[in-house]
Coordinates of C-alpha atoms in Angstrom, one line a residue:
Chain A
M23 CA 89.9 112.5 68.1
K24 CA 93.3 113.8 69.1
K25 CA 95.3 116.1 66.8
I26 CA 99.0 116.5 67.0
T27 CA 101.1 119.0 65.0
L28 CA 104.8 118.4 63.9
R29 CA 107.0 121.1 62.5
G30 CA 109.8 120.4 60.0
R31 CA 111.6 121.5 56.9
K32 CA 110.5 121.1 53.3
V33 CA 112.5 118.6 51.2
Y34 CA 110.1 118.8 48.2
G35 CA 107.1 121.1 48.1
G36 CA 103.3 120.5 48.0
S37 CA 100.5 119.5 50.2
V38 CA 98.6 116.2 50.6
E39 CA 96.7 114.1 53.1
G40 CA 96.4 110.4 53.6
E41 CA 97.0 107.3 55.8
A42 CA 100.4 106.9 57.4
L43 CA 102.6 103.8 57.0
V44 CA 105.3 104.0 59.7
T45 CA 108.6 102.2 60.5
K46 CA 111.5 103.0 62.7
E47 CA 113.7 101.3 60.2
S48 CA 115.2 102.8 57.0
L49 CA 113.7 102.4 53.6
G50 CA 115.4 100.9 50.5
G51 CA 114.6 101.4 46.9
F52 CA 116.1 98.8 44.5
G53 CA 114.8 95.3 45.4
T54 CA 112.6 96.7 48.2
F55 CA 109.2 96.8 46.4
D56 CA 107.7 95.6 43.2
L57 CA 107.8 98.5 40.7
K58 CA 104.5 97.6 39.1
T59 CA 102.4 97.1 42.3
G60 CA 104.3 99.1 45.0
I61 CA 104.1 96.0 47.3
V62 CA 107.2 95.5 49.6
I63 CA 109.1 92.4 48.6
D64 CA 112.3 92.8 50.8
F65 CA 112.1 89.9 53.3
S66 CA 114.1 91.8 55.8
H67 CA 111.7 94.8 55.9
E68 CA 109.0 95.3 58.5
W69 CA 106.6 96.3 55.6
L70 CA 107.0 93.0 53.8
G71 CA 103.7 92.3 51.9
K72 CA 102.3 95.8 52.4
S73 CA 101.8 98.4 49.6
I74 CA 103.5 101.7 49.9
S75 CA 101.3 103.1 47.1
G76 CA 99.1 106.0 48.1
K77 CA 100.5 106.1 51.6
I78 CA 102.2 108.8 53.7
L79 CA 105.5 107.0 54.4
V80 CA 107.2 107.7 57.7
F81 CA 110.7 106.2 58.1
R82 CA 114.2 106.7 59.5
T83 CA 116.4 107.3 56.4
G84 CA 117.4 105.9 53.0
R85 CA 119.4 102.7 52.9
G86 CA 121.0 100.3 50.4
S87 CA 121.7 100.5 46.7
S88 CA 122.3 103.9 45.0
A89 CA 119.6 102.8 42.5
W90 CA 117.2 104.1 45.2
T91 CA 116.0 107.0 43.2
I92 CA 115.5 105.0 40.1
A93 CA 113.0 102.7 41.9
H94 CA 111.2 105.6 43.5
Q95 CA 111.0 107.5 40.2
A96 CA 109.7 104.3 38.5
L97 CA 106.7 104.2 40.9
R98 CA 105.6 107.6 39.5
F99 CA 105.7 106.1 36.0
T100 CA 103.6 103.1 37.0
G101 CA 101.2 105.2 39.0
R102 CA 102.1 103.5 42.3
S103 CA 103.8 106.4 44.1
P104 CA 103.4 107.0 47.8
K105 CA 101.7 110.3 48.7
A106 CA 104.5 111.8 50.8
Y107 CA 107.8 111.0 52.5
L108 CA 108.3 112.1 56.1
I109 CA 112.0 111.4 56.8
K110 CA 113.6 111.4 60.3
E111 CA 117.1 111.8 58.9
N112 CA 117.3 113.1 55.4
N113 CA 120.1 111.7 53.2
P114 CA 121.0 112.1 49.5
Q115 CA 118.8 109.1 48.6
T116 CA 115.7 110.5 50.3
A117 CA 116.4 114.0 49.1
L118 CA 116.9 113.1 45.4
G119 CA 114.2 110.4 45.7
A120 CA 111.6 113.1 46.8
V121 CA 112.7 115.3 43.8
V122 CA 112.3 112.6 41.2
A123 CA 109.2 111.0 42.7
R124 CA 107.8 114.6 42.8
I125 CA 105.9 114.1 46.1
P126 CA 105.6 116.4 49.1
S127 CA 108.4 115.6 51.6
M128 CA 109.7 116.9 54.9
T129 CA 112.6 116.3 57.4
D130 CA 114.3 117.9 60.4
F131 CA 111.2 117.7 62.6
D132 CA 110.9 119.1 66.1
Q133 CA 110.0 115.6 67.3
D134 CA 110.8 112.1 66.0
P135 CA 108.1 111.4 63.4
T136 CA 108.6 107.6 63.6
K137 CA 107.6 107.8 67.3
V138 CA 104.8 110.4 67.1
I139 CA 103.0 109.0 64.1
S140 CA 101.5 105.5 64.0
T141 CA 100.5 103.3 61.1
G142 CA 96.9 104.1 60.2
D143 CA 96.9 107.7 61.5
W144 CA 95.4 110.3 59.2
V145 CA 98.1 112.7 58.2
K146 CA 98.0 116.2 56.5
V147 CA 101.3 117.3 55.1
D148 CA 101.9 120.9 54.0
A149 CA 105.6 120.8 53.0
D150 CA 105.8 124.4 51.9
K151 CA 104.6 125.6 55.3
G152 CA 106.6 122.9 57.1
I153 CA 103.6 121.5 59.0
V154 CA 102.3 118.0 59.5
E155 CA 98.9 117.5 61.2
I156 CA 98.2 114.1 62.6
T157 CA 94.7 112.8 63.6
R158 CA 94.9 109.6 65.6
Q159 CA 92.3 107.0 64.3
Chain B
M16 CA 118.5 128.7 49.6
V17 CA 121.4 127.6 47.4
R18 CA 123.7 130.3 46.2
L19 CA 124.8 130.1 42.6
A20 CA 128.1 131.1 41.1
Q21 CA 128.0 132.9 37.8
D22 CA 128.7 129.8 35.6
E23 CA 126.0 127.9 37.5
Q24 CA 123.5 130.8 37.0
D25 CA 124.4 130.8 33.3
M26 CA 123.6 127.1 32.9
L27 CA 120.4 127.5 34.8
E28 CA 119.3 130.3 32.6
G29 CA 119.9 128.1 29.5
K30 CA 122.9 130.1 28.2
E31 CA 124.8 126.8 27.6
G32 CA 121.9 125.0 26.0
P33 CA 118.9 123.0 27.2
A34 CA 120.7 119.9 28.4
K35 CA 122.8 121.9 30.9
Q36 CA 119.8 123.9 31.8
K37 CA 117.7 120.8 32.7
A38 CA 120.7 119.3 34.6
M39 CA 121.2 122.5 36.6
E40 CA 117.5 122.7 37.4
L41 CA 117.6 119.2 38.8
L42 CA 120.7 119.9 40.8
V43 CA 119.2 123.0 42.3
K44 CA 116.1 121.1 43.4
Y45 CA 118.3 118.4 44.8
A46 CA 120.6 120.9 46.7
E47 CA 117.5 122.5 48.2
A48 CA 116.1 119.1 49.3
L49 CA 119.4 118.4 51.0
G50 CA 119.7 121.9 52.5
A51 CA 123.0 122.6 50.7
E52 CA 124.2 126.2 50.4
R53 CA 126.3 125.9 47.3
F54 CA 127.9 123.7 44.7
I55 CA 131.4 122.4 44.3
D56 CA 133.2 121.5 41.0
T57 CA 133.7 117.8 40.3
N58 CA 135.6 116.1 37.5
N59 CA 135.0 112.5 38.6
V60 CA 131.5 111.0 38.2
T61 CA 130.2 107.4 38.0
I62 CA 126.7 106.8 36.8
I63 CA 124.4 103.7 37.2
P64 CA 122.2 103.6 34.1
G65 CA 122.1 99.8 33.9
S66 CA 119.6 99.9 36.8
I67 CA 116.8 101.7 34.8
P68 CA 113.5 99.8 35.2
G69 CA 112.7 97.0 32.6
T70 CA 111.6 97.5 29.0
E71 CA 107.9 97.4 29.9
I72 CA 108.1 100.6 32.1
I73 CA 110.5 102.3 29.7
Q74 CA 108.3 101.7 26.7
K75 CA 105.3 103.0 28.6
V76 CA 107.1 106.3 29.0
V77 CA 109.1 106.3 25.8
P78 CA 107.3 104.2 23.2
S79 CA 109.9 104.9 20.5
L80 CA 112.8 103.7 22.8
D81 CA 114.7 106.7 21.5
A82 CA 118.0 107.0 23.5
D83 CA 117.9 110.8 23.9
E84 CA 114.4 110.6 25.2
I85 CA 115.2 107.7 27.6
A86 CA 118.2 109.6 28.9
S87 CA 116.1 112.8 29.4
K88 CA 113.2 111.1 31.2
F89 CA 114.8 108.3 33.1
L90 CA 118.4 109.7 33.7
L91 CA 117.7 113.4 34.0
D92 CA 114.1 113.4 35.2
S93 CA 113.3 115.9 32.5
D94 CA 109.8 115.9 30.9
Q95 CA 111.3 117.7 27.9
T96 CA 113.7 115.7 25.7
V97 CA 117.1 117.3 25.5
V98 CA 119.9 116.3 23.2
L99 CA 123.2 116.2 25.0
D100 CA 126.4 117.0 23.1
R101 CA 129.1 115.9 25.6
V102 CA 129.4 115.5 29.3
K103 CA 131.6 118.1 31.1
A104 CA 133.1 115.8 33.8
F105 CA 135.2 112.7 33.4
T106 CA 132.5 110.0 33.8
T107 CA 132.4 106.2 33.8
T108 CA 129.5 103.7 34.0
N109 CA 128.8 101.2 36.7
A110 CA 127.6 97.6 36.4
T111 CA 124.1 96.1 36.1
F112 CA 124.5 96.2 32.4
R113 CA 123.9 92.8 30.7
D114 CA 126.3 90.3 29.3
Q115 CA 125.2 90.7 25.7
R116 CA 126.3 87.1 25.0
Y117 CA 123.6 85.5 27.2
P118 CA 120.4 87.5 27.1
E119 CA 118.2 84.4 27.9
I120 CA 119.6 83.9 31.4
Q121 CA 119.2 87.5 32.5
I122 CA 116.1 89.4 33.7
G123 CA 114.4 91.2 30.8
G124 CA 115.9 88.9 28.2
K125 CA 116.8 90.1 24.7
S126 CA 114.5 93.2 24.7
F127 CA 116.3 94.7 27.8
C128 CA 119.7 93.7 26.4
D129 CA 118.8 95.6 23.3
V130 CA 117.7 98.7 25.2
L131 CA 120.9 98.7 27.2
R132 CA 123.1 98.2 24.1
K133 CA 121.4 101.3 22.6
M134 CA 122.2 103.2 25.8
V135 CA 125.8 102.1 25.7
D136 CA 126.1 103.7 22.2
Y137 CA 124.5 106.8 23.6
F138 CA 127.1 107.0 26.4
K139 CA 129.9 106.6 23.9
R140 CA 128.4 109.4 21.8
V141 CA 128.3 111.8 24.8
G142 CA 131.8 111.0 26.0
I143 CA 131.1 108.6 28.9
I144 CA 133.6 105.8 29.4
H145 CA 131.8 102.5 29.5
L146 CA 133.6 100.7 32.4
A147 CA 130.5 98.7 33.3
T148 CA 131.6 97.9 36.8
C149 CA 130.6 98.4 40.4
T150 CA 134.4 98.6 41.1
P151 CA 135.6 101.4 39.0
Y152 CA 138.7 101.8 41.2
Q153 CA 139.8 98.3 39.9
V154 CA 140.0 99.4 36.3
G155 CA 141.0 102.9 35.7
N156 CA 138.8 105.3 37.7
I157 CA 140.8 106.0 40.9
P158 CA 140.3 109.5 42.3
A159 CA 143.0 111.1 44.4
K160 CA 142.7 111.7 48.2
G161 CA 140.6 114.7 48.8
E162 CA 139.1 114.8 45.2
H163 CA 135.5 115.8 45.1
C164 CA 133.5 113.1 43.2
A165 CA 129.9 112.3 42.5
W166 CA 129.7 108.6 42.6
T167 CA 126.9 106.0 42.4
E168 CA 127.0 102.3 43.4
S169 CA 126.8 101.9 47.1
S170 CA 129.9 99.7 47.7
A171 CA 132.1 101.9 45.5
I172 CA 130.9 105.0 47.4
A173 CA 132.0 103.5 50.7
F174 CA 135.4 102.5 49.0
C175 CA 135.9 106.0 47.6
N176 CA 135.3 107.8 50.9
S177 CA 136.9 105.2 53.3
V178 CA 139.8 103.6 51.4
I179 CA 140.8 106.2 48.8
G180 CA 140.0 109.2 50.9
A181 CA 138.2 111.0 48.1
Y182 CA 134.9 112.8 48.8
T183 CA 131.5 111.6 47.6
N184 CA 127.9 111.4 48.8
I185 CA 125.7 108.5 47.8
E186 CA 124.5 109.9 44.5
G187 CA 121.6 108.6 42.6
L188 CA 121.4 108.1 38.8
H189 CA 119.7 111.4 38.3
S190 CA 122.0 113.6 40.3
S191 CA 125.2 111.9 39.0
F192 CA 124.1 112.3 35.4
A193 CA 123.4 116.0 36.1
S194 CA 126.8 116.3 37.7
A195 CA 128.4 114.6 34.6
I196 CA 126.7 117.2 32.4
T197 CA 127.5 120.3 34.5
G198 CA 130.6 119.3 36.5
K199 CA 128.9 120.4 39.7
T200 CA 127.7 118.6 42.9
P201 CA 126.1 120.0 46.1
L202 CA 128.6 120.9 48.8
W203 CA 127.0 118.8 51.5
G204 CA 127.5 115.7 53.6
M205 CA 130.7 113.8 52.8
H206 CA 132.2 116.8 50.9
L207 CA 132.6 118.6 54.3
D208 CA 135.4 117.5 56.6
E209 CA 133.4 117.7 59.8
N210 CA 130.9 115.1 58.5
R211 CA 133.6 112.6 57.8
L212 CA 134.6 112.2 61.5
G213 CA 133.7 108.9 63.2
K214 CA 130.8 108.9 65.7
V215 CA 130.7 105.3 66.8
I216 CA 133.7 103.1 67.9
V217 CA 133.5 99.4 66.9
D218 CA 135.6 97.3 69.2
V219 CA 136.6 94.2 67.1
E220 CA 137.2 91.2 69.3
I221 CA 137.6 88.4 66.7
D222 CA 140.4 87.5 64.3
M223 CA 139.8 89.1 61.0
E224 CA 141.8 86.7 58.7
M225 CA 138.9 85.4 56.7
I226 CA 137.2 87.4 54.0
R227 CA 133.8 86.2 55.3
E228 CA 134.4 88.0 58.6
W229 CA 134.7 91.3 56.8
Y230 CA 131.4 90.8 55.2
L231 CA 129.8 89.8 58.6
M232 CA 131.3 92.7 60.4
G233 CA 130.0 95.2 57.8
Y234 CA 126.6 93.5 57.8
Y235 CA 126.2 93.6 61.5
V236 CA 127.4 97.2 62.0
G237 CA 125.4 98.5 59.1
G238 CA 122.3 97.1 60.7
E239 CA 123.0 98.8 64.0
L240 CA 123.9 102.3 62.8
G241 CA 121.9 104.9 60.9
L242 CA 124.0 107.5 59.0
D243 CA 126.8 107.6 61.6
V244 CA 130.4 107.0 60.5
P245 CA 131.9 104.0 62.4
I246 CA 135.5 103.7 63.6
Y247 CA 136.8 100.1 63.6
T248 CA 139.4 99.5 66.2
N249 CA 141.6 96.7 67.3
I250 CA 142.1 95.2 63.9
K251 CA 145.6 93.8 63.9
R252 CA 145.8 92.6 60.3
V253 CA 146.1 94.9 57.3
P254 CA 143.2 94.0 55.0
D255 CA 143.7 93.4 51.3
L256 CA 141.6 94.8 48.4
T257 CA 139.1 91.9 48.6
R258 CA 138.5 92.3 52.3
L259 CA 138.1 96.1 52.1
M260 CA 135.6 95.6 49.2
A261 CA 133.7 93.1 51.4
L262 CA 133.4 95.6 54.3
C263 CA 132.3 98.4 52.0
A264 CA 129.7 96.2 50.3
A265 CA 128.2 94.8 53.5
G266 CA 127.9 97.9 55.6
I267 CA 125.8 99.7 52.9
S268 CA 123.6 96.7 52.1
S269 CA 122.2 96.2 55.6
G270 CA 122.5 99.9 56.4
S271 CA 123.7 103.2 55.1
I272 CA 127.5 103.3 55.9
V273 CA 129.0 105.6 53.2
K274 CA 132.2 106.0 55.1
F275 CA 134.2 104.2 57.8
H276 CA 137.6 104.5 59.5
I277 CA 139.9 101.6 60.4
V278 CA 142.4 102.9 63.0
G279 CA 146.0 102.6 61.9
I280 CA 144.9 101.5 58.4
T281 CA 142.6 103.9 56.5
L282 CA 144.0 107.3 55.4
E283 CA 141.9 109.6 57.7
A284 CA 142.4 107.4 60.8
P285 CA 146.0 107.3 62.1
T286 CA 144.6 107.4 65.6
I287 CA 141.1 107.2 67.2
E288 CA 141.4 110.9 68.3
I289 CA 142.0 112.1 64.7
A290 CA 139.3 109.8 63.3
S291 CA 136.7 111.0 65.8
G292 CA 137.9 114.7 65.9
K293 CA 138.5 114.2 69.6
R294 CA 134.8 113.7 70.1
K295 CA 133.8 112.8 73.7
N296 CA 131.2 110.2 74.7
V297 CA 131.2 108.3 71.5
R298 CA 129.0 105.2 71.4
I299 CA 130.8 101.9 71.6
L300 CA 129.7 98.9 69.7
K301 CA 131.3 95.4 70.1
F302 CA 131.9 93.0 67.2
G303 CA 132.6 89.6 68.8
K304 CA 131.4 86.0 68.3
K305 CA 127.8 86.8 69.3
Q306 CA 127.5 89.7 66.8
R307 CA 129.1 87.7 64.1
E308 CA 126.6 84.9 64.6
K309 CA 123.7 87.3 64.5
A310 CA 124.8 88.6 61.0
Y311 CA 125.5 85.1 59.8
G312 CA 122.0 84.0 60.9
K313 CA 120.3 86.8 59.0
L314 CA 122.0 85.8 55.7
N315 CA 121.6 82.0 55.9
H316 CA 117.9 81.0 55.6
S317 CA 117.4 78.0 53.5
N318 CA 115.6 74.8 54.6
K319 CA 117.3 72.8 51.9
D320 CA 120.9 71.9 51.6
D321 CA 120.7 71.1 47.8
V322 CA 122.3 74.1 46.0
D323 CA 121.0 75.1 42.6
I324 CA 122.8 78.3 41.9
V325 CA 126.2 79.6 43.1
V326 CA 127.2 83.1 42.2
L327 CA 130.6 84.6 42.9
G328 CA 131.9 88.1 42.1
C329 CA 129.9 90.7 44.0
P330 CA 131.3 93.3 44.0
H331 CA 133.0 92.4 40.6
Y332 CA 135.7 89.8 41.3
T333 CA 139.3 90.9 41.6
L334 CA 142.1 89.2 39.7
E335 CA 143.3 87.7 43.0
R336 CA 139.8 86.0 43.6
M337 CA 139.6 85.0 39.9
G338 CA 143.0 83.2 40.1
T339 CA 142.0 81.6 43.4
V340 CA 138.7 80.3 42.0
A341 CA 140.4 79.0 38.8
R342 CA 142.9 77.0 41.0
M343 CA 140.1 75.6 43.1
L344 CA 138.3 74.4 40.0
E345 CA 141.3 72.9 38.2
G346 CA 140.4 69.3 37.1
K347 CA 137.0 69.5 38.9
K348 CA 133.4 69.4 37.5
V349 CA 130.4 71.5 38.6
H350 CA 127.6 69.2 39.7
E351 CA 125.0 68.5 37.1
N352 CA 122.1 70.0 39.1
T353 CA 124.1 73.2 40.0
R354 CA 125.0 76.3 38.0
L355 CA 128.1 78.3 38.8
Y356 CA 128.4 81.9 37.7
V357 CA 131.3 84.2 38.2
T358 CA 130.8 87.9 37.5
T359 CA 133.3 90.7 36.7
C360 CA 133.8 93.5 34.3
H361 CA 135.1 93.2 30.7
M362 CA 138.5 94.6 31.5
I363 CA 139.2 92.0 34.2
K364 CA 137.6 89.3 32.1
S365 CA 140.0 90.2 29.3
L366 CA 142.9 89.5 31.6
A367 CA 141.2 86.4 33.0
D368 CA 141.0 85.2 29.3
K369 CA 144.7 85.9 28.8
M370 CA 145.6 84.1 32.1
E371 CA 143.4 81.2 31.0
F372 CA 141.3 81.5 34.2
T373 CA 138.2 81.7 32.0
E374 CA 139.2 78.5 30.2
T375 CA 139.6 76.7 33.6
I376 CA 136.3 77.9 34.9
T377 CA 134.5 77.1 31.7
K378 CA 136.1 73.6 31.5
A379 CA 134.8 72.9 35.0
G380 CA 131.3 73.8 33.8
G381 CA 131.1 77.3 35.3
L382 CA 130.3 80.5 33.4
L383 CA 132.3 83.7 33.6
L384 CA 129.9 86.7 33.0
E385 CA 131.0 90.3 32.1
D386 CA 129.5 93.7 33.0
T387 CA 126.4 92.1 34.7
C388 CA 125.5 91.3 38.2
G389 CA 124.2 88.2 40.0
L390 CA 121.0 90.2 40.7
S391 CA 120.3 90.3 37.0
L392 CA 120.0 86.5 36.7
D393 CA 116.6 85.3 35.8
A394 CA 116.1 82.6 38.4
D395 CA 113.3 80.3 39.5
P396 CA 112.3 81.6 42.9
S397 CA 112.1 78.1 44.4
K398 CA 115.8 77.5 43.7
V399 CA 118.5 77.5 46.4
F400 CA 121.1 80.2 46.0
A401 CA 124.6 80.4 47.5
S402 CA 127.3 83.2 47.4
D403 CA 130.5 84.3 49.1
S404 CA 129.1 87.9 49.0
A405 CA 126.8 89.1 51.8
K406 CA 125.7 91.9 49.5
L407 CA 124.4 89.5 46.9
V408 CA 122.7 87.3 49.4
H409 CA 121.1 90.3 51.0
Y410 CA 119.6 91.6 47.8
A411 CA 118.8 88.3 46.1
P412 CA 115.3 87.8 47.6
G413 CA 114.1 91.3 46.7
S414 CA 115.7 91.4 43.2
T415 CA 115.2 87.8 41.9
G416 CA 112.6 86.4 44.3
L417 CA 115.0 83.7 45.5
K418 CA 114.0 82.9 49.1
N419 CA 116.5 80.1 50.1
T420 CA 120.0 81.6 50.5
W421 CA 123.3 80.5 51.8
F422 CA 126.3 82.7 52.6
G423 CA 129.8 81.4 53.2
T424 CA 133.4 81.4 52.2
T425 CA 134.6 81.1 48.6
E426 CA 135.8 77.6 49.4
E427 CA 132.4 76.6 50.7
C428 CA 130.7 78.0 47.6
I429 CA 133.0 76.1 45.2
Q430 CA 132.4 72.9 47.2
A431 CA 128.7 73.5 46.9
A432 CA 129.1 74.0 43.2
I433 CA 131.0 70.7 42.8
T434 CA 128.9 68.5 45.2
G435 CA 125.5 70.3 44.8
K436 CA 125.2 70.4 48.6
W437 CA 125.7 73.2 51.1
R438 CA 128.1 72.2 53.9
G439 CA 129.0 75.7 55.1
E440 CA 129.2 76.5 58.8
L441 CA 130.3 79.3 61.1
R442 CA 133.4 78.0 62.8

């Protein structure tokens, strides 16, 4: 099994490990997923029908409605939060979203995380140390 | 690490009470997540509390539905309930409230209408002006050029930065509410002049007379860019309020465009050189017939031409559109199988009442709704939906479950409402 390490900057602290769900697209909030199940319902999104719950999400940036952070906070209340956000280009939606979702999150990587990480990879995130360790499955 | 001024440090230490302390704590975490170095004062905030999740989720977290506790947990992300005296900054509310007259046709029904009415009372108590609109600049919240704001509502943010020339990031409910309480926002992103410069030139090849084309241009370009600021060039016609609102709304629905320049038209773009900061090697994007068709195709996906629901007024309809629609409906009747809804805020509706636009729309069988949003309509997902707003059509599937959507001109939508059939086309 091949191991790859990415270095980046902490957006919100903590460490966690889990399975990656990756898109080169941006991620929305309001209208993107069902708040009670975490299943993506946005017809225009690559993740349509998939659950973001319990996954390490790897994506480009935040997009769409400014209700973004409300939707990502709500997943915490319904127990359907993802485990971490790995963000290629951090914006106010993803920054505040990480804070209110209260999950480990990183950005400003030495390589493009949406290219290096593939869906299904096992990923260890240590946001405080700024390290992501990827094990290809 | 973010550096704090004395007044910010005092708030963080709780010297000005627990509400300001919790607000400052959230802002510090947010500033660190952004990588901001310090805060700047703001006295113009808009918050989007109408978008809090439905009654079931709220009640799970706050069984008593107490307004102070809802505000603390859902608006301020504070586990501790704090009682706020008054907000510090001038603050107004956005849309996605409910039209309290028609709870049965909106998602969440009466119970959610009741929660939101309670929140409106709370906002009045803490000194927030209840504008209830996604277009605050239409009805009394117009910042000055260069003013530092903390705004929510995506299309209004693009309008604030691009058309008004004021400075705002795309704030969320939590950060904007904290800014309202403290009068502070992180000095980051759109608050810094160097980040407002254009990075991509969009060469516009088609005539931009129709409102529809402004939606399609924003929708196409939004889908192509990430966080870069586009510079639209070669637009020969000065757009009016409705057209600018369309461009703002579309570019941040398909993408993340919080600011754009239109050379020769918007305030920070007298020339390409000034708009781009003399940047060399800018990427060039074309908006011609092919690109327009691509955007149109993404928005129109219905296999039936029977139209069940027509919604106009996203962003909230202007007086100009309201008058135009009233004229189109004069002496006409909406088809028996079709519902026509027009949405705006209570201030514009009040003028529409006085001008008798409301009466004309109602006589024709349409319904003029205030303070709500087409995305709040409780619709059967099998129905066919049509709108003159690319933003509404973009969000309808995710928000309401509607899968069959048509996007076109206001005229095509009114025709669909009258005949019950979609006859729109891209000419």
